[in-house]
Amino acid sequence: ADRAIRLTVDAGKPGATIDRHLFGQFAEQLGHGIYGGIWVGKDSSIPNTRGIRNDVVAALKAIKVPNVRWPGGCYADSYHWRDGIGPNRTTRVNTAWGNVVDSNAFGTDEFMDFAKQVGAEAYISLNVGSGTVAEAQDWMEYMTADQPTTLAKLRAANGHPAPYRVAMMGIGNESWDCGGLMTPDEYTAELRRYARFVGSYNAKEPSMKIAVGPGTDDTAWTEAVMKTWKERHGWSFDIQGLSLHSYTIYDGWPPHMPSTGFDESAYAHVIKETLKMGPLIDKQSAVMDKYDPEKKIALVVDEWGAWLAPTPGTNPAFLMQQNSQRDAILAALNINIFARHADRVRAANIAQMINVLQAMILTDGPKMVLTPTYDVFKMYVPFQDATFIPVSYDAGSYVHGDTTLPRLDAIAARGKDGKVWLSLTNLDPNRPLDVDAAALGFKATSANGQTLSAPKVDSVNTFDHPRTVAPRSISGALKNGAIVLTLPPASVTVVSLQP
Ligand code: AHR
């Protein structure tokens, strides 16, 4: 018979804060991510508030989205903010994504309204590739100025006298590729000017400035940005974050792993691929440590998630894919990796929020369905701003063909509610897993929470069968000094340990 895995949760050795911004979302002006997914317009028969879908807002509020990154992505470096304000919008071609007509009906004021309705902070990506420093200055002034300037008055005329808060400000996007094909030296020259001249106009609410970072495990870009920061930062130039983009793409480009109807081998390979996030963060963080041992600069993983084959019959430029129990496992594993690196990784944005790549929500006209990834984000809410607690265990192994994976992945944290929370992922799709959780430094007599499992690893939620994958209650009781729990095959479980 299978032996139980013993975990020791040591509350006596608290670690870093698991920043709530690790649970951020990315919403790009791409396919149906915004148009249809968020924005339906004020005259739509789909229930909305000022054009923004009520069902989507309600669902997002429940997962306590800390921040939303917008308008891109690659789109950001061809976005001109003046196209999307006021009564007369400029219609453009979305050259980043499918050359479709972009009405710009959803612009800055609509984005800020959406963020406010959801309860999220705004993370704005500036156009460095095809914009100018002056255009970016004007945009930040339009959004944040709290004095009666011409642009603040224009914002008021467009319905928002009070300044908006831009909590995070990205200085370009993937400037090594779609954001302008720059060399590290070309980018750091742009970075110095943008970070020098562009920022919040509201002294009480500065924006965290985030430089473009690497998109692979090559460290030349990170070296260049961190060296620039180390040598030049001071009163006139500073940044607070470095971005990292890393998608789970198995077996080369273009992404071609199906999001539905896949076998166990595809499950195991994709999960093995996603676990590379840990070594990638270690490698890039080591370069950051060299220049910034005090960890002043946050590593911001502002694009991550599974990038799979487009859903057959959809526009491939819209990056639509289904979302299965495999995505739920993948999400939990990545969040756990971020939590283990919480001293350096202080924000992250899954790509993308709605209808694009690894989405929380899928919509089709008036219909909406919540994905297994959504449920993971909901179950992890107690980890937002919680304090990391070490948990030790021997993970065992799950072997399929040539692929060996850990059988168990676990993190623990002391929540803001004072409770100790434990997240346990059983990676093995064939065997339930017994665990015994022993508490060090606190009292635990039972565990209560939820587990997300599915009939198969490729099970999905559809508009017709919206809750095939859904969490259900799980509890465990004290036996021989440890809490005993049985984790279903291929499941994500989050429990609080009760005294
Ligand atoms: O999320 C899709 C795209 O992936 C983004 O626009 C870009 O930044 C990345 O390459």
Coordinates of N, CA, C and O and ligand atoms in Angstrom, one line a residue, residues 26 28 30 69 71-76 96-97 173-174 176-178 245 247 253 303 307 319 351-352 356-357, ligand 1:
F26 N -3.7 40.0 -16.3 CA -3.3 40.7 -17.5 C -4.5 40.7 -18.5 O -5.1 39.7 -18.8
E28 N -5.3 42.3 -22.1 CA -4.8 43.0 -23.3 C -5.9 43.3 -24.3 O -6.9 42.6 -24.3
L30 N -6.9 42.5 -27.0 CA -6.6 41.3 -27.9 C -7.8 40.4 -28.0 O -8.4 40.0 -27.0
R69 N -3.2 44.5 -15.5 CA -2.3 45.1 -16.4 C -2.9 45.3 -17.8 O -3.5 44.4 -18.3
P71 N -2.8 48.4 -21.5 CA -3.5 47.7 -22.5 C -2.8 46.5 -23.2 O -3.4 45.9 -24.1
G72 N -1.5 46.3 -22.9 CA -0.8 45.2 -23.4 C 0.4 45.0 -22.6 O 0.6 45.7 -21.6
G73 N 1.2 44.0 -23.0 CA 1.3 43.2 -24.1 C 1.9 44.0 -25.4 O 2.2 45.2 -25.3
C74 N 2.0 43.2 -26.4 CA 2.5 43.7 -27.7 C 1.7 44.9 -28.1 O 2.2 45.9 -28.7
Y75 N 0.4 44.9 -27.8 CA -0.5 46.0 -28.2 C -0.1 47.3 -27.6 O -0.2 48.4 -28.3
A76 N 0.5 47.3 -26.4 CA 0.8 48.5 -25.7 C 1.8 49.4 -26.5 O 1.7 50.6 -26.5
A96 N -1.2 44.6 -33.8 CA -0.6 43.5 -33.0 C -1.3 42.2 -33.0 O -0.7 41.1 -33.0
W97 N -2.6 42.3 -33.1 CA -3.4 41.1 -33.0 C -4.5 41.0 -34.0 O -5.7 41.4 -33.8
N173 N 7.1 47.0 -23.2 CA 6.7 45.6 -23.1 C 7.6 44.8 -24.1 O 7.6 45.1 -25.3
E174 N 8.3 43.8 -23.6 CA 9.1 42.9 -24.5 C 9.8 43.8 -25.5 O 9.8 43.5 -26.8
W176 N 12.7 43.8 -26.4 CA 13.7 43.0 -27.2 C 13.0 42.3 -28.4 O 13.7 41.7 -29.2
D177 N 11.6 42.4 -28.4 CA 10.9 41.7 -29.6 C 9.8 42.6 -30.1 O 10.1 43.7 -30.7
C178 N 8.6 42.3 -29.8 CA 7.5 43.0 -30.4 C 7.4 44.5 -29.9 O 6.9 45.4 -30.6
H245 N 8.8 37.6 -18.4 CA 7.7 36.9 -19.1 C 8.1 35.5 -19.3 O 9.2 35.2 -19.8
Y247 N 6.0 31.9 -20.5 CA 4.8 31.1 -20.7 C 5.2 29.6 -20.7 O 6.4 29.3 -21.0
W253 N 7.7 26.4 -30.8 CA 6.8 27.5 -31.3 C 6.4 27.2 -32.8 O 7.2 26.7 -33.5
E303 N 3.7 38.4 -17.2 CA 3.0 37.5 -18.1 C 3.5 36.0 -17.9 O 4.6 35.7 -18.0
W307 N 0.4 28.5 -22.7 CA 0.1 29.0 -24.1 C -0.1 27.8 -24.9 O 0.9 27.1 -25.2
L319 N -5.9 34.1 -29.8 CA -5.3 33.3 -28.7 C -6.4 32.7 -27.8 O -6.2 32.7 -26.5
A351 N -1.6 35.4 -17.8 CA -2.1 35.8 -19.1 C -3.0 34.7 -19.6 O -2.6 33.6 -19.7
Q352 N -4.2 35.2 -19.9 CA -4.8 36.5 -19.6 C -6.2 36.4 -18.9 O -6.7 35.3 -19.0
V356 N -8.7 34.8 -23.4 CA -7.3 34.8 -24.0 C -6.4 33.9 -23.2 O -6.3 34.1 -22.0
L357 N -5.7 33.0 -23.9 CA -4.7 32.1 -23.2 C -5.3 31.5 -21.9 O -6.4 31.0 -22.0
Ligands
AHR1 O1 -0.1 37.5 -24.0 C1 0.2 37.5 -25.4 C2 1.5 38.2 -25.8 O2 2.5 37.4 -25.3 C3 1.7 39.6 -25.2 O3 1.1 40.5 -26.0 C4 3.2 39.7 -25.4 O4 3.7 40.6 -24.4 C5 3.7 38.3 -25.2 O5 4.6 37.9 -26.2

